[in-house]
Tab-separated table of C-alpha atoms in Angstrom:
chain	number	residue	atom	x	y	z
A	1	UNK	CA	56.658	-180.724	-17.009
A	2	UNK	CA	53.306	-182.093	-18.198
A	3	UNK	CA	51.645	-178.296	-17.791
A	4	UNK	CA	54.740	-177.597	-19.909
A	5	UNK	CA	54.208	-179.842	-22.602
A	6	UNK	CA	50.509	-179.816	-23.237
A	7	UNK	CA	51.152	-175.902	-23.179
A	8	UNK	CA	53.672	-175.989	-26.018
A	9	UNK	CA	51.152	-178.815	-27.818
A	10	UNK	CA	48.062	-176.230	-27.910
A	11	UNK	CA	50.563	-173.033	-28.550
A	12	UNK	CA	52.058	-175.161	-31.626
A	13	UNK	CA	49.280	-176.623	-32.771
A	14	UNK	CA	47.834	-173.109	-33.004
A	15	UNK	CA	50.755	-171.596	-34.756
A	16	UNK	CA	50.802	-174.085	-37.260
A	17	UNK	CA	47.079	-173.967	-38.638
A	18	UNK	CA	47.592	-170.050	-39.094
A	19	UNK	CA	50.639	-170.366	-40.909
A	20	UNK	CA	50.159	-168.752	-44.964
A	21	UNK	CA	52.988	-170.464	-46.882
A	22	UNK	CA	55.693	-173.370	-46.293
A	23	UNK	CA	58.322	-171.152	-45.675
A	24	UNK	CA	56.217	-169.954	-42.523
A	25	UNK	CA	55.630	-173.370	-41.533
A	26	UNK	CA	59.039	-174.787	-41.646
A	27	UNK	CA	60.098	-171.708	-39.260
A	28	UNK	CA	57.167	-173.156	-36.693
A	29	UNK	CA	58.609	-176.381	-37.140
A	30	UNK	CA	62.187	-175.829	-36.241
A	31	UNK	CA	60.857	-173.178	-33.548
A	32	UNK	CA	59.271	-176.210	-31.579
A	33	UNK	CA	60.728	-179.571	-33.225
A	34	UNK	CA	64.517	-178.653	-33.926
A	35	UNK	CA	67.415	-179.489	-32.469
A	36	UNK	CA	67.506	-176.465	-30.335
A	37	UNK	CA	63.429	-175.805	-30.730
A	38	UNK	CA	61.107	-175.647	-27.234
A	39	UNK	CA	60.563	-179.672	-26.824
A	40	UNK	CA	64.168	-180.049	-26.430
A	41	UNK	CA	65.153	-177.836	-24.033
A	42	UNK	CA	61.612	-179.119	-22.058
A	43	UNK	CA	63.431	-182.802	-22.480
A	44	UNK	CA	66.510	-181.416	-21.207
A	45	UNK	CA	64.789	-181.287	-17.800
A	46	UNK	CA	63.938	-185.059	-17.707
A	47	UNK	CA	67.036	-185.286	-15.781
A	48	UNK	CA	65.664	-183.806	-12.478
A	49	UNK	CA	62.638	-185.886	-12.727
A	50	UNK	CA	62.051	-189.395	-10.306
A	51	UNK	CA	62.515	-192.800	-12.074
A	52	UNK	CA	58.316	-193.458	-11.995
A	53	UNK	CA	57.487	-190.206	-13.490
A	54	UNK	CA	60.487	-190.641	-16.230
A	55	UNK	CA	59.110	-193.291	-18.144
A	56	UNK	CA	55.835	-191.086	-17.881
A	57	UNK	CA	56.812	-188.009	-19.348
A	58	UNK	CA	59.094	-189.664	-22.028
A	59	UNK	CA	55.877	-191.492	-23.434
A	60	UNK	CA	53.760	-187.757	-23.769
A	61	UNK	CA	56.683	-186.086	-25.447
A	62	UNK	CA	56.216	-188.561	-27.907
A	63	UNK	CA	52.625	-188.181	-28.345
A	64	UNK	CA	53.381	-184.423	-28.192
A	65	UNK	CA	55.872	-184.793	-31.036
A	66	UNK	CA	53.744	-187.604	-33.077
A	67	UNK	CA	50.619	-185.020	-32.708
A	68	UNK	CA	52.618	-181.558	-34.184
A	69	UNK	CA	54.320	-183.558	-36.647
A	70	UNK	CA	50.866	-184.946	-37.991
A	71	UNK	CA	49.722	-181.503	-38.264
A	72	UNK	CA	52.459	-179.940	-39.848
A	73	UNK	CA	52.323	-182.222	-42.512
A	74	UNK	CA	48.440	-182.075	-42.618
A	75	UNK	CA	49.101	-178.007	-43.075
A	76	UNK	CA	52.436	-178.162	-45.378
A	77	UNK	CA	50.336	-180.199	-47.646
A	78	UNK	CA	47.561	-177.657	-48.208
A	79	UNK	CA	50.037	-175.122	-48.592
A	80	UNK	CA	51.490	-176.474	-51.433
A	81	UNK	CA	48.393	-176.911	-53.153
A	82	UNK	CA	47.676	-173.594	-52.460
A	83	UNK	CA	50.735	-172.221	-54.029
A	84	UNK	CA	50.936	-174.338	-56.888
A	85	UNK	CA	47.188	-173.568	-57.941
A	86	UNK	CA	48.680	-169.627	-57.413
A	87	UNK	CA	52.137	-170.176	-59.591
A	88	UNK	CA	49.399	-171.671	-61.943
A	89	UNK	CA	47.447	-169.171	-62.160
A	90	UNK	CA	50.045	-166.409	-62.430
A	91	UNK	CA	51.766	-168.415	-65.137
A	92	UNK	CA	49.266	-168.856	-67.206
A	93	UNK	CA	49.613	-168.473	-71.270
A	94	UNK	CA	46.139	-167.170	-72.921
A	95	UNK	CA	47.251	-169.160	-76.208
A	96	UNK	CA	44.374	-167.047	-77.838
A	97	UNK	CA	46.569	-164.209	-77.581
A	98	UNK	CA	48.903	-162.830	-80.988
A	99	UNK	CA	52.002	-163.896	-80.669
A	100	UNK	CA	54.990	-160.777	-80.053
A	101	UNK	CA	57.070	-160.673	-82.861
A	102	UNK	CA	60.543	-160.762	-83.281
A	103	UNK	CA	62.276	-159.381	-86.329
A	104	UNK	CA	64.824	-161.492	-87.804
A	105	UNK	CA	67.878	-159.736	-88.548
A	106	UNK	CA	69.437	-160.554	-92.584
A	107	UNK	CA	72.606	-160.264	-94.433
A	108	UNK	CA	74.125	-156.750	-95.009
A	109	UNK	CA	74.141	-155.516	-99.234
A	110	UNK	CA	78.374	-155.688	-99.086
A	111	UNK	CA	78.037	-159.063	-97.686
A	112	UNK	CA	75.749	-160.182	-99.953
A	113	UNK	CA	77.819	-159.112	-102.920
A	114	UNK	CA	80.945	-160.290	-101.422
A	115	UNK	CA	79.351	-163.979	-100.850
A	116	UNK	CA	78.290	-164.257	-104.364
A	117	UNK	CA	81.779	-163.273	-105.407
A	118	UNK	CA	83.007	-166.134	-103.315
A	119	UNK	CA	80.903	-168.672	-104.662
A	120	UNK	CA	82.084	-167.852	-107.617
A	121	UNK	CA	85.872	-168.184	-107.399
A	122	UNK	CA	85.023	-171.250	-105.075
A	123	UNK	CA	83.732	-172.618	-108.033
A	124	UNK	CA	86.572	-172.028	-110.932
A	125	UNK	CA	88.621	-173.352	-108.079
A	126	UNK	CA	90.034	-170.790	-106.326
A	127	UNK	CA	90.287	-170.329	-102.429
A	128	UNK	CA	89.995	-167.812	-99.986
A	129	UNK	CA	93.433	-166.042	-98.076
A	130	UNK	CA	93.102	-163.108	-95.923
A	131	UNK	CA	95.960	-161.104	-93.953
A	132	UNK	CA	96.109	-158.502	-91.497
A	133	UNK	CA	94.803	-154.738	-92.372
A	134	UNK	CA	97.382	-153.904	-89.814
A	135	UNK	CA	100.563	-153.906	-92.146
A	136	UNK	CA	104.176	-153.497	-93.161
A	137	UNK	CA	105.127	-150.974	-95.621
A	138	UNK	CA	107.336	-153.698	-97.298
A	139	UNK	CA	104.247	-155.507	-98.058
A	140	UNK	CA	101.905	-152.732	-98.879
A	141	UNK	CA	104.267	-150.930	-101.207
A	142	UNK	CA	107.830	-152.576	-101.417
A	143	UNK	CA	107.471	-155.936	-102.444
A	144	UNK	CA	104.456	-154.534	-105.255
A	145	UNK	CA	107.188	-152.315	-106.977
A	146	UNK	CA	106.004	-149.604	-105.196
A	147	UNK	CA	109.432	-148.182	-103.989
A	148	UNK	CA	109.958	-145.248	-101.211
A	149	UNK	CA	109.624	-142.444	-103.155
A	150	UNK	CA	107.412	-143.909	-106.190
A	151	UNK	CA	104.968	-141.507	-107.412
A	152	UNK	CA	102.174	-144.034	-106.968
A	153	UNK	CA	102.406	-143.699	-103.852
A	154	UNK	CA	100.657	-139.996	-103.758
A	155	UNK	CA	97.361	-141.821	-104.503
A	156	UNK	CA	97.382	-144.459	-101.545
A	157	UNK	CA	98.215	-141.062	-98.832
A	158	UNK	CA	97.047	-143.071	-95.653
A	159	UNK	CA	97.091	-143.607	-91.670
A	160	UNK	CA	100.074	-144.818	-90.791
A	161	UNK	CA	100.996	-146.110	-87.488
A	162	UNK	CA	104.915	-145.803	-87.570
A	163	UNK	CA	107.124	-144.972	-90.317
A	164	UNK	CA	107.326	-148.346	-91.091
A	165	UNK	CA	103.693	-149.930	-90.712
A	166	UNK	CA	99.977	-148.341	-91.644
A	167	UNK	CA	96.667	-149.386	-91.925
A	168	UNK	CA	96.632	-151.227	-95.746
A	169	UNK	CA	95.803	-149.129	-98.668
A	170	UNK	CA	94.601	-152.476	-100.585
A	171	UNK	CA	94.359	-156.306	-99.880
A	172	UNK	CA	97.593	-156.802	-102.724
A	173	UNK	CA	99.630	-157.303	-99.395
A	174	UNK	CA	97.609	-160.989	-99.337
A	175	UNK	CA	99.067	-161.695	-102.539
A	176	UNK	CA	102.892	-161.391	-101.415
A	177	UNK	CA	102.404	-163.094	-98.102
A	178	UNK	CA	100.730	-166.002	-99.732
A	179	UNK	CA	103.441	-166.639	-102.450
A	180	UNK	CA	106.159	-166.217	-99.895
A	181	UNK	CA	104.436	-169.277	-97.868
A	182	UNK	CA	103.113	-170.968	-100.796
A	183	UNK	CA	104.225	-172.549	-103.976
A	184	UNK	CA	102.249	-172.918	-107.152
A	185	UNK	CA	100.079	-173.099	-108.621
A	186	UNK	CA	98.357	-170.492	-106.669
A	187	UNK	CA	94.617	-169.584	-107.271
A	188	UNK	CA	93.608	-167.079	-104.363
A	189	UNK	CA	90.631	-164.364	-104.001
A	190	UNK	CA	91.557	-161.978	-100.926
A	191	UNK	CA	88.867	-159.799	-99.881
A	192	UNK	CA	88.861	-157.191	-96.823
A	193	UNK	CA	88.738	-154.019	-95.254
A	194	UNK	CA	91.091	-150.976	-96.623
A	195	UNK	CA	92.108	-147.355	-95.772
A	196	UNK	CA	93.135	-144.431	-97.543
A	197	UNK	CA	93.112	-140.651	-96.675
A	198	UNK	CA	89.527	-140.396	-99.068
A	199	UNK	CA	87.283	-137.569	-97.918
A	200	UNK	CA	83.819	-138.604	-97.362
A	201	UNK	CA	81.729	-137.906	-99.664
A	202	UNK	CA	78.810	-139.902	-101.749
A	203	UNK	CA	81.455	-141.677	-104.250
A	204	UNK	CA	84.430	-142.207	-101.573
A	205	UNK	CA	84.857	-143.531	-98.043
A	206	UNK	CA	88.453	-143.751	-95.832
A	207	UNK	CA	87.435	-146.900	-94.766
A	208	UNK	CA	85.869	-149.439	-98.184
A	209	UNK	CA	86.663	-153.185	-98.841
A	210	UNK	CA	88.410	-154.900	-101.917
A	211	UNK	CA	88.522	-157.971	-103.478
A	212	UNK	CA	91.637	-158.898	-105.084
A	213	UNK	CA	92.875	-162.495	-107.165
A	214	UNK	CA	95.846	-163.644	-107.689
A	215	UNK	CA	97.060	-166.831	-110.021
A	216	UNK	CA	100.369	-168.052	-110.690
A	217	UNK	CA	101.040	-171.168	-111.967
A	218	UNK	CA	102.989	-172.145	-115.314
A	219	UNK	CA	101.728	-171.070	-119.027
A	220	UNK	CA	99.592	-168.261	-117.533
A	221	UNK	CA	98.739	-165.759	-120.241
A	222	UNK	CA	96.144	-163.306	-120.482
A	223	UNK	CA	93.946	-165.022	-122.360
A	224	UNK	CA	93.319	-166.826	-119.261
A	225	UNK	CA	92.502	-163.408	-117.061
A	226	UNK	CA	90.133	-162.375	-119.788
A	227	UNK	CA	88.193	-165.522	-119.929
A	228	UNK	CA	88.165	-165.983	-115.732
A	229	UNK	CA	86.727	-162.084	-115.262
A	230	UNK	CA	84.365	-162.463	-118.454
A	231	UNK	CA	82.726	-165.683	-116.616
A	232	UNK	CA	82.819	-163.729	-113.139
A	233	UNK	CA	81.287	-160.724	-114.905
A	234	UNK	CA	78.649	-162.936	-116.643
A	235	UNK	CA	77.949	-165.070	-113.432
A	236	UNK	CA	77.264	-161.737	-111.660
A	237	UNK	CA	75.595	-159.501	-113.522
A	238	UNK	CA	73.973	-161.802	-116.015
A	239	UNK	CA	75.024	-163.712	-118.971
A	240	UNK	CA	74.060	-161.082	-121.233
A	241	UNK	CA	77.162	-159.003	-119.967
A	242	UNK	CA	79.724	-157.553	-122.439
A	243	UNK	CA	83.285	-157.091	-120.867
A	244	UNK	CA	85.574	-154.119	-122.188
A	245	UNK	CA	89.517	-153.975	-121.806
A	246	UNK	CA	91.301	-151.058	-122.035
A	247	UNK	CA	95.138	-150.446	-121.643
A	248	UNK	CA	96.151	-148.683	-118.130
A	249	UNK	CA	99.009	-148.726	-115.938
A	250	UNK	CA	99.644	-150.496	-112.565
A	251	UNK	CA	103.190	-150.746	-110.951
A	252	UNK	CA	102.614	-154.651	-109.587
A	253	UNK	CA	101.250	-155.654	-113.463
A	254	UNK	CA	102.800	-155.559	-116.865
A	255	UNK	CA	100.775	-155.279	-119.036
A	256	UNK	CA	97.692	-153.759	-117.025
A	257	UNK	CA	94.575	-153.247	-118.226
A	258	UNK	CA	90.882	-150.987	-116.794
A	259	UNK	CA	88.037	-154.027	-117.210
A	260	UNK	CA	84.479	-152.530	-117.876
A	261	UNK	CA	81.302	-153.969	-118.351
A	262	UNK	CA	78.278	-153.300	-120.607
A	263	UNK	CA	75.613	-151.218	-118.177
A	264	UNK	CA	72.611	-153.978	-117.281
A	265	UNK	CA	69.976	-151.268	-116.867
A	266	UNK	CA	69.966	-150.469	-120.584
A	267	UNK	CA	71.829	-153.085	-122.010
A	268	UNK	CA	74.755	-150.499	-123.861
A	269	UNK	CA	72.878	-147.796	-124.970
A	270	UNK	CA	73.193	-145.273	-122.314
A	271	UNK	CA	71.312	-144.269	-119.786
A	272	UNK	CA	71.815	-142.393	-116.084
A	273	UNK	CA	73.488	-145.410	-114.157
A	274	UNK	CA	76.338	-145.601	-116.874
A	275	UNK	CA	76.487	-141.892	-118.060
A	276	UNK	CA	75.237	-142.321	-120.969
A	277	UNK	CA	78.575	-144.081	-122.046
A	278	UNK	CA	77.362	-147.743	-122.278
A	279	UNK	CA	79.875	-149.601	-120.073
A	280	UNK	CA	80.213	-149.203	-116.019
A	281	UNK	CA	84.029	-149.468	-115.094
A	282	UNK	CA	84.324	-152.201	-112.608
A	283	UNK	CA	87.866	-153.464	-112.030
A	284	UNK	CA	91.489	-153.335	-112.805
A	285	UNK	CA	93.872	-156.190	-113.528
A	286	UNK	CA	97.106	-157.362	-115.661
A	287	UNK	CA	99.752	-160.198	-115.596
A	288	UNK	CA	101.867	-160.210	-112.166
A	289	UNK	CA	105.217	-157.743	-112.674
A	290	UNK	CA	107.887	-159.960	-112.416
A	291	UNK	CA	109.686	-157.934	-109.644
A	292	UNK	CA	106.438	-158.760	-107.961
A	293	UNK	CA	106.674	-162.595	-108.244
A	294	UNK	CA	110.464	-162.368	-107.031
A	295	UNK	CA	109.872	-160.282	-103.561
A	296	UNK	CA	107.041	-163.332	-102.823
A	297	UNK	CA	110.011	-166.211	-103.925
A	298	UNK	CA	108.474	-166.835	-107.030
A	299	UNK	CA	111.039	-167.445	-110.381
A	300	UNK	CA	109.327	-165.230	-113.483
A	301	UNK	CA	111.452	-167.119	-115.244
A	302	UNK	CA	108.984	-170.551	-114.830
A	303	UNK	CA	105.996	-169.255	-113.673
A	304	UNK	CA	103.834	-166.218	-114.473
A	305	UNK	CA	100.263	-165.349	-113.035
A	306	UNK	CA	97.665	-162.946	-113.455
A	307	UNK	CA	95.635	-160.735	-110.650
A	308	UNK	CA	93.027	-158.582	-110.325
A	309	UNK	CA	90.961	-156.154	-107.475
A	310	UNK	CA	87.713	-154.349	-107.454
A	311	UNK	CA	86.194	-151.819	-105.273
A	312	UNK	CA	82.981	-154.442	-103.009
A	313	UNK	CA	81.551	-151.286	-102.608
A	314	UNK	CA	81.235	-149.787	-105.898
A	315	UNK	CA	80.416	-153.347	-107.640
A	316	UNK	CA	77.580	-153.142	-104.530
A	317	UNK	CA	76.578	-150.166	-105.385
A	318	UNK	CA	76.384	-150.773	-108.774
A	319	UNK	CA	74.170	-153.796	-108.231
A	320	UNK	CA	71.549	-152.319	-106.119
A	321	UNK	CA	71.483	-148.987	-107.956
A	322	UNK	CA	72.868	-147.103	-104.671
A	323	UNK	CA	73.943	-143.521	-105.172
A	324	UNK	CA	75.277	-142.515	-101.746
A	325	UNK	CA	78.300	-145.297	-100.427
A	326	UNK	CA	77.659	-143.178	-96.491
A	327	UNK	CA	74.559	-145.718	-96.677
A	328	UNK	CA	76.609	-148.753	-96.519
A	329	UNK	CA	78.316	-147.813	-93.483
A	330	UNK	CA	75.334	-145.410	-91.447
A	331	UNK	CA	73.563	-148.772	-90.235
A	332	UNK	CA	70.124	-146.915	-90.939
A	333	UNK	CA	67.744	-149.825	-90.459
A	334	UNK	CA	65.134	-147.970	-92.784
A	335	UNK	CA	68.054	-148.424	-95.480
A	336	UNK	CA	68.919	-151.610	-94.884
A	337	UNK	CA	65.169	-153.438	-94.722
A	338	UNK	CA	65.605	-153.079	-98.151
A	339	UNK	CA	67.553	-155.632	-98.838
């Protein structure tokens, strides 16, 4: 057994000081010092040894054990070193070196447009209400006079999922659902995504966003819709903005009205953005029908309200001078680093 011992002592000791990395070394060490390494199953024979040469034996397994320890820890320390100085070295950061950089992404022209709209309203009070574009023909057409059958209806040709529900044609349906779970006074701004059977082209899209307003409360004329979209008008395009109403016809208002505004590139006197006419058309708008204010449980009778809905896109387009509305939705980043 002593042959056997000093034997696995030089073979270990050997084994050890080659070893390249602690994952090597802790292999050597349960190869020879674990539970089931080579000095236990030499210590399993102690058994068959005389009582004078136990007491022997037992003492140089010890020193054999003491000793290989010792030098594993001796080795596993300058291993460590070693591979620590190597991480180092691989993960080094020349701070010299330019930085990489990383282009920070900004806030589309609709949204920008449709944010300062917001901030607007927000600020004469009014909130924001949204609804699904997923809707009910009751509350696209029905309940905003719009009747099976109405002629109106020929304009708003759509995508419609049943016979009964379509993708919205405008964000009015807000309007109805609001009233229905709301009482006055009401002062909402509903802005979203529409669809309508439009072929693409540079002035029209199947797919474009709206923002409509509704009010209702008591003693609403329309003094008070001409003074609320002759502030937005001035707060968006500039306080040097004219507003123009002219008489038109909507089946959810009565009386209705177009709303234009005086062009900002040359101030009225006609030029290529505007036609040559002066004034940009921008929205329409009129006092709430009073069929309409019934279907959302409203009585005509003591309240009456005003609304309102422009095109985001063409009010975007208008603002940043953009001819084609396919750039809007094309997500060409040489378009868009523009803004």
């Amino acid at each position: 057994m002593k042959e056997q011992l000093l034997q696995l002592q030089a073979q270990a000791t050997q084994r050890i000081a080659g070893c390249e990395s602690t994952q090597e070394l802790e292999g050597v060490r349960v190869n020879y010092l674990g539970k089931k390494g080579e000095l236990t199953a030499i210590l399993k024979q102690m058994g068959k040894l005389s009582a004078e040469e136990r007491p022997v034996m037992g003492q140089l397994a010890n020193e054999v054990r003491a000793q290989l320890e010792a030098a594993l820890e001796q080795r596993g320390g300058a291993l460590k070193q070693a591979e620590l100085a190597a991480r180092l070295a691989s993960e080094k950061i020349d701070i010299t070196m330019p930085g990489t950089q990383r282009e920070v992404g900004h806030k589309h022209p609709l949204s920008i447009v449709q944010d300062e709209i917001k901030e607007i309203f927000l600020g004469m009070g009014f909130s924001v209400a949204t609804g699904p574009e997923v809707e009910w023909d009751y509350y696209n057409f029905e309940a905003l006079n719009l009747p099976p059958g109405h002629p109106a209806r020929d304009t708003h040709d759509t995508f419609y999922i049943t016979e009964r529900m379509l993708l919205r044609t405008q964000t009015s349906p807000v309007q109805i659902r609001y009233m229905e779970e709301n009482a006055p006074p009401i002062r909402i701004i509903a802005p979203g995504r529409v669809y309508r059977q439009d072929s693409l082209d540079a002035t029209h899209s199947p797919v474009f966003h709206q923002i409509e307003g509704l009010v209702v409360d008591k003693g609403v004329t329309m003094a008070n819709l001409k003074h609320t979209l002759d502030l937005m008008c001035k707060r968006l395009f500039g306080e040097a903005t004219q507003t123009r109403f002219r008489p038109h016809h909507f089946p959810f208002t009565e009386p209705s009205c177009e709303v234009d505004v005086s062009c900002f590139r040359c101030g009225g006197s006609g030029c290529g953005l505007c036609k040559g006419e002066g004034w940009i058309e921008l929205l329409g708008c009129g006092m709430v029908h009073p069929e309409v204010l019934r279907r959302g449980g409203i009585d005509p009778e003591v309240y009456s309200g005003f609304a309102f809905g422009m095109g985001l896109d063409r009010i975007t387009m208008t603002r940043f001078r953009i001819d084609d509305i396919r750039l809007l939705f094309e997500n060409d980043l040489r378009f868009l680093g523009q803004f």
